[in-house]
Amino acid sequence: MPLYALTLEYDGTPFVGWQRQGSGLSIQQVLEEAGAVLDGGTVPLAIAAGRTDAGVHAEGQVTQLALMRELAPERLREALNFHMKPHPLVVVRAALAPNGWNARFSAVQRGYRYRILNRRARPALETGRVWHVPARLDAAAMHAAAQGLLGRHDFSAYRAAACQAKTPVRTLERLDVMRHGDEVVILAEARSFLHHQIRNLAGTLLEVGLGKRGVEWPRRVLESRDRAKAGQTAPSEGLTFLFVRYTEEIGWV
C-alpha cells in the first residue's frame, strides 16, 4: 500500500479543525473523502503533523495518506485538488513517502506565525486572518519578554486545560516578535507544541505590549506553572501553521 506525503494549504475559517468530529466539517474529512474517490470508495486515513484547531490556517501542514493504488505524486496532487473543490483546502506538494517515515512522529521542527493587526480600523481584507487589537502595542517590549521563555521548560502555565500531551515540558527554540507596519507578528518554532501554547503565549505577550505588565512577567508566569496567571488565549484566526521539517529527504513535486 503506497504511502504519500502531502503538503497542505488551507483557510481554517469554515472548518471545525483538522480532526474529524461528531459535527461540522473537518480538514481531515475533506481530504479523506477526496482520497476515497481515488481509492474505489475506501476511505483512507490521513495523519497530520499537527492537529490545528477550528479557525487556524496552514501554509505548510504536512500529512500522510495511504492509498490502495499507486499514482504519480503530481497526478495525485491534481486529483485531490479537483475533488476537494470548492473547499479552501489544497495540496501544494506531494511525494511518495520515504520508508519508515511518519508525518507526525518523524517531524523534528514545526513553525507557526501569529498575526496581530494593530491599528484603529478593523480589518476589511484580512478578516478571519488576524487578531485585531486597536490599542498601540510595543512590539520591542513583547520581543524582549519572549526571549525569557526560550529553552526547555515546563509550560504548564501556557497549556490548555484539555491538552492531552503526556508531559508539559517543551523546548521553545524561537519566539520572535516584530512589527511590520500595522502588523505585529509572532514567529514560534519548536519540535512540538502543547495545545493552545502559542495562542496562550500570544495572549500573555499582549499584556506586555499594552504596557499592563513588565517584560519579566511572562517568565514569572512560566515559573508559576499556573495557567490562571497567564494572559488570555488569543483568537484562533491569527494563527497559521507555517512549516514542518524532517531529517528524511522527501522528493516533493
CSV table of C-alpha atoms in Angstrom, one decimal:
chain,number,residue,atom,x,y,z
A,1,MET,CA,0.0,0.0,0.0
A,2,PRO,CA,1.7,3.2,-1.1
A,3,LEU,CA,2.1,6.0,1.5
A,4,TYR,CA,2.1,9.5,0.3
A,5,ALA,CA,3.4,12.7,1.9
A,6,LEU,CA,1.3,15.8,1.2
A,7,THR,CA,1.9,19.5,2.0
A,8,LEU,CA,-1.4,21.3,2.6
A,9,GLU,CA,-2.5,24.9,2.5
A,10,TYR,CA,-5.9,25.8,3.9
A,11,ASP,CA,-8.1,28.6,5.3
A,12,GLY,CA,-9.3,27.2,8.6
A,13,THR,CA,-12.3,29.5,8.9
A,14,PRO,CA,-15.1,27.1,7.7
A,15,PHE,CA,-13.6,24.0,9.4
A,16,VAL,CA,-14.0,22.6,12.9
A,17,GLY,CA,-10.3,22.0,12.8
A,18,TRP,CA,-8.1,19.2,11.4
A,19,GLN,CA,-9.6,16.3,13.2
A,20,ARG,CA,-12.9,14.6,12.4
A,21,GLN,CA,-15.6,15.4,15.0
A,22,GLY,CA,-19.2,14.5,15.7
A,23,SER,CA,-20.5,17.6,13.9
A,24,GLY,CA,-19.1,20.1,11.5
A,25,LEU,CA,-16.7,19.7,8.6
A,26,SER,CA,-13.1,19.0,9.3
A,27,ILE,CA,-10.0,19.2,7.1
A,28,GLN,CA,-9.3,15.5,7.7
A,29,GLN,CA,-12.7,14.6,6.4
A,30,VAL,CA,-12.5,16.6,3.2
A,31,LEU,CA,-9.0,15.1,2.4
A,32,GLU,CA,-10.0,11.6,3.2
A,33,GLU,CA,-13.3,11.8,1.2
A,34,ALA,CA,-11.3,13.1,-1.8
A,35,GLY,CA,-8.9,10.2,-1.3
A,36,ALA,CA,-11.8,7.7,-1.2
A,37,VAL,CA,-12.9,8.8,-4.7
A,38,LEU,CA,-9.4,7.7,-6.0
A,39,ASP,CA,-9.4,4.5,-4.0
A,40,GLY,CA,-12.6,2.8,-5.1
A,41,GLY,CA,-14.7,4.2,-2.2
A,42,THR,CA,-12.4,3.0,0.5
A,43,VAL,CA,-11.8,5.9,2.9
A,44,PRO,CA,-8.0,6.2,3.6
A,45,LEU,CA,-6.6,7.5,6.9
A,46,ALA,CA,-4.9,10.9,6.8
A,47,ILE,CA,-2.5,11.7,9.6
A,48,ALA,CA,-1.3,15.3,10.1
A,49,ALA,CA,2.0,16.6,11.5
A,50,GLY,CA,-0.1,18.8,13.8
A,51,ARG,CA,-3.8,18.9,14.7
A,52,THR,CA,-4.9,22.5,14.1
A,53,ASP,CA,-7.9,23.9,15.9
A,54,ALA,CA,-11.0,25.4,14.4
A,55,GLY,CA,-10.2,28.7,12.6
A,56,VAL,CA,-6.4,28.0,12.4
A,57,HIS,CA,-4.9,28.3,9.0
A,58,ALA,CA,-2.0,26.5,7.3
A,59,GLU,CA,0.6,27.3,4.7
A,60,GLY,CA,2.7,24.2,5.2
A,61,GLN,CA,0.8,21.5,7.1
A,62,VAL,CA,2.2,18.0,6.2
A,63,THR,CA,0.0,14.9,6.2
A,64,GLN,CA,0.4,11.3,5.2
A,65,LEU,CA,-2.2,9.4,3.2
A,66,ALA,CA,-2.1,5.7,2.3
A,67,LEU,CA,-4.0,4.5,-0.8
A,68,MET,CA,-4.6,1.1,-2.2
A,69,ARG,CA,-3.4,2.2,-5.7
A,70,GLU,CA,-0.2,3.8,-6.8
A,71,LEU,CA,-0.3,7.2,-8.5
A,72,ALA,CA,2.4,9.6,-9.7
A,73,PRO,CA,2.6,12.2,-7.0
A,74,GLU,CA,1.8,15.1,-9.4
A,75,ARG,CA,-1.2,13.2,-10.6
A,76,LEU,CA,-2.3,12.6,-7.0
A,77,ARG,CA,-1.9,16.3,-6.2
A,78,GLU,CA,-4.1,17.4,-9.1
A,79,ALA,CA,-6.7,14.7,-8.5
A,80,LEU,CA,-7.1,15.5,-4.8
A,81,ASN,CA,-7.3,19.2,-5.5
A,82,PHE,CA,-10.1,18.6,-8.1
A,83,HIS,CA,-12.1,16.5,-5.7
A,84,MET,CA,-11.7,18.9,-2.7
A,85,LYS,CA,-13.3,21.8,-4.6
A,86,PRO,CA,-14.8,24.2,-3.5
A,87,HIS,CA,-13.4,23.9,0.0
A,88,PRO,CA,-10.4,26.3,0.8
A,89,LEU,CA,-8.0,23.4,1.0
A,90,VAL,CA,-5.4,22.4,-1.5
A,91,VAL,CA,-2.4,20.0,-1.8
A,92,VAL,CA,0.6,22.2,-2.7
A,93,ARG,CA,3.2,19.4,-2.9
A,94,ALA,CA,3.1,15.6,-3.0
A,95,ALA,CA,5.6,12.8,-2.8
A,96,LEU,CA,5.9,9.1,-2.2
A,97,ALA,CA,6.9,8.9,1.5
A,98,PRO,CA,10.3,7.5,2.5
A,99,ASN,CA,10.4,4.1,4.2
A,100,GLY,CA,9.6,4.4,7.9
A,101,TRP,CA,8.5,8.0,7.6
A,102,ASN,CA,5.6,9.3,9.7
A,103,ALA,CA,4.1,12.8,9.2
A,104,ARG,CA,3.7,13.3,12.9
A,105,PHE,CA,6.4,11.4,14.7
A,106,SER,CA,9.2,12.0,12.2
A,107,ALA,CA,8.9,15.8,12.5
A,108,VAL,CA,11.9,17.5,14.1
A,109,GLN,CA,10.7,21.1,13.9
A,110,ARG,CA,7.4,22.9,13.5
A,111,GLY,CA,6.9,26.6,12.8
A,112,TYR,CA,3.9,28.9,13.4
A,113,ARG,CA,3.1,32.5,12.8
A,114,TYR,CA,0.7,34.6,14.8
A,115,ARG,CA,-0.6,37.9,13.2
A,116,ILE,CA,-2.0,40.9,15.1
A,117,LEU,CA,-3.4,43.8,13.1
A,118,ASN,CA,-2.5,46.7,15.3
A,119,ARG,CA,-4.4,49.8,14.1
A,120,ARG,CA,-7.6,51.6,15.0
A,121,ALA,CA,-9.6,50.5,11.9
A,122,ARG,CA,-10.9,46.9,11.9
A,123,PRO,CA,-9.7,44.6,9.1
A,124,ALA,CA,-11.6,44.5,5.8
A,125,LEU,CA,-9.3,42.4,3.6
A,126,GLU,CA,-7.8,40.4,6.4
A,127,THR,CA,-11.0,39.5,8.3
A,128,GLY,CA,-10.6,36.0,9.7
A,129,ARG,CA,-6.8,36.1,9.3
A,130,VAL,CA,-5.6,38.4,12.0
A,131,TRP,CA,-6.4,39.3,15.6
A,132,HIS,CA,-7.5,43.0,15.6
A,133,VAL,CA,-6.0,44.9,18.6
A,134,PRO,CA,-6.8,48.7,18.2
A,135,ALA,CA,-4.5,50.0,21.1
A,136,ARG,CA,-0.9,50.6,20.1
A,137,LEU,CA,1.5,47.7,21.0
A,138,ASP,CA,5.1,47.9,22.0
A,139,ALA,CA,6.5,45.1,19.8
A,140,ALA,CA,10.0,45.6,21.1
A,141,ALA,CA,8.9,45.0,24.7
A,142,MET,CA,6.9,41.9,23.6
A,143,HIS,CA,10.0,40.5,21.9
A,144,ALA,CA,12.2,41.2,24.9
A,145,ALA,CA,9.7,39.4,27.1
A,146,ALA,CA,9.5,36.5,24.7
A,147,GLN,CA,13.3,35.8,24.9
A,148,GLY,CA,12.8,34.9,28.6
A,149,LEU,CA,10.7,31.9,27.5
A,150,LEU,CA,13.2,30.3,25.2
A,151,GLY,CA,14.6,26.9,26.1
A,152,ARG,CA,13.4,23.7,27.7
A,153,HIS,CA,10.8,24.4,30.4
A,154,ASP,CA,7.6,23.1,32.0
A,155,PHE,CA,5.0,25.1,30.0
A,156,SER,CA,2.0,24.2,32.2
A,157,ALA,CA,1.2,27.9,32.5
A,158,TYR,CA,0.7,28.1,28.8
A,159,ARG,CA,-1.1,24.9,28.3
A,160,ALA,CA,-4.8,24.3,27.6
A,161,ALA,CA,-6.7,22.5,30.3
A,162,ALA,CA,-7.8,19.9,27.7
A,163,CYS,CA,-4.2,19.3,26.5
A,164,GLN,CA,-3.6,15.6,26.1
A,165,ALA,CA,0.2,15.7,26.0
A,166,LYS,CA,1.9,13.3,28.4
A,167,THR,CA,4.3,16.0,29.6
A,168,PRO,CA,4.1,19.8,29.7
A,169,VAL,CA,7.9,20.0,29.1
A,170,ARG,CA,8.8,21.5,25.7
A,171,THR,CA,11.8,23.2,24.2
A,172,LEU,CA,10.9,26.5,22.6
A,173,GLU,CA,13.6,27.3,20.0
A,174,ARG,CA,12.3,30.6,18.6
A,175,LEU,CA,9.8,33.2,19.8
A,176,ASP,CA,10.3,36.4,17.9
A,177,VAL,CA,8.0,39.4,17.9
A,178,MET,CA,8.4,42.1,15.2
A,179,ARG,CA,6.4,45.0,13.8
A,180,HIS,CA,5.7,45.3,10.0
A,181,GLY,CA,3.8,48.5,9.6
A,182,ASP,CA,0.3,48.0,11.1
A,183,GLU,CA,1.1,44.3,11.9
A,184,VAL,CA,2.7,42.7,14.9
A,185,VAL,CA,3.9,39.3,14.0
A,186,ILE,CA,5.0,36.5,16.4
A,187,LEU,CA,7.1,33.6,15.0
A,188,ALA,CA,7.4,30.4,17.1
A,189,GLU,CA,9.5,27.3,16.4
A,190,ALA,CA,9.9,24.1,18.4
A,191,ARG,CA,10.0,20.3,17.8
A,192,SER,CA,6.4,20.2,19.2
A,193,PHE,CA,3.9,22.4,21.0
A,194,LEU,CA,1.3,21.9,23.6
A,195,HIS,CA,-2.4,22.5,22.9
A,196,HIS,CA,-3.0,26.3,22.7
A,197,GLN,CA,0.6,27.0,23.7
A,198,ILE,CA,1.2,29.6,21.0
A,199,ARG,CA,-2.2,31.3,21.5
A,200,ASN,CA,-1.7,31.5,25.2
A,201,LEU,CA,1.8,32.9,24.7
A,202,ALA,CA,0.4,35.5,22.3
A,203,GLY,CA,-2.3,36.5,24.8
A,204,THR,CA,0.3,36.9,27.6
A,205,LEU,CA,2.8,38.9,25.5
A,206,LEU,CA,-0.1,41.2,24.5
A,207,GLU,CA,-0.3,42.3,28.2
A,208,VAL,CA,3.3,43.4,27.9
A,209,GLY,CA,2.7,45.1,24.6
A,210,LEU,CA,-0.1,47.1,26.1
A,211,GLY,CA,2.1,48.2,29.0
A,212,LYS,CA,-0.1,46.5,31.6
A,213,ARG,CA,2.7,44.1,32.6
A,214,GLY,CA,6.5,44.3,32.7
A,215,VAL,CA,9.0,42.5,30.5
A,216,GLU,CA,9.8,40.0,33.2
A,217,TRP,CA,6.2,39.0,33.9
A,218,PRO,CA,5.8,36.2,31.2
A,219,ARG,CA,8.8,34.5,32.7
A,220,ARG,CA,7.3,34.6,36.2
A,221,VAL,CA,4.1,33.2,34.8
A,222,LEU,CA,6.1,30.4,33.2
A,223,GLU,CA,7.8,29.6,36.5
A,224,SER,CA,4.5,29.6,38.4
A,225,ARG,CA,3.2,26.7,36.2
A,226,ASP,CA,-0.2,28.1,36.8
A,227,ARG,CA,-2.4,28.7,33.7
A,228,ALA,CA,-4.7,31.1,35.7
A,229,LYS,CA,-1.8,33.6,36.0
A,230,ALA,CA,-1.2,33.9,32.3
A,231,GLY,CA,-3.0,36.1,29.7
A,232,GLN,CA,-6.0,35.2,27.6
A,233,THR,CA,-6.0,32.6,24.8
A,234,ALA,CA,-5.5,34.6,21.7
A,235,PRO,CA,-8.2,34.0,18.9
A,236,SER,CA,-7.5,31.2,16.5
A,237,GLU,CA,-7.8,33.3,13.4
A,238,GLY,CA,-4.5,34.9,13.9
A,239,LEU,CA,-2.6,31.6,13.9
A,240,THR,CA,-1.0,29.9,10.8
A,241,PHE,CA,0.9,26.6,10.7
A,242,LEU,CA,3.9,27.6,8.6
A,243,PHE,CA,6.1,24.5,8.1
A,244,VAL,CA,7.3,21.1,9.3
A,245,ARG,CA,10.9,19.9,8.9
A,246,TYR,CA,12.1,16.3,8.7
A,247,THR,CA,15.6,14.7,8.6
A,248,GLU,CA,14.4,12.4,5.8
A,249,GLU,CA,14.8,13.6,2.2
A,250,ILE,CA,11.3,13.9,0.6
A,251,GLY,CA,11.1,14.2,-3.2
A,252,TRP,CA,8.3,16.8,-3.3
A,253,VAL,CA,6.7,17.7,-6.6
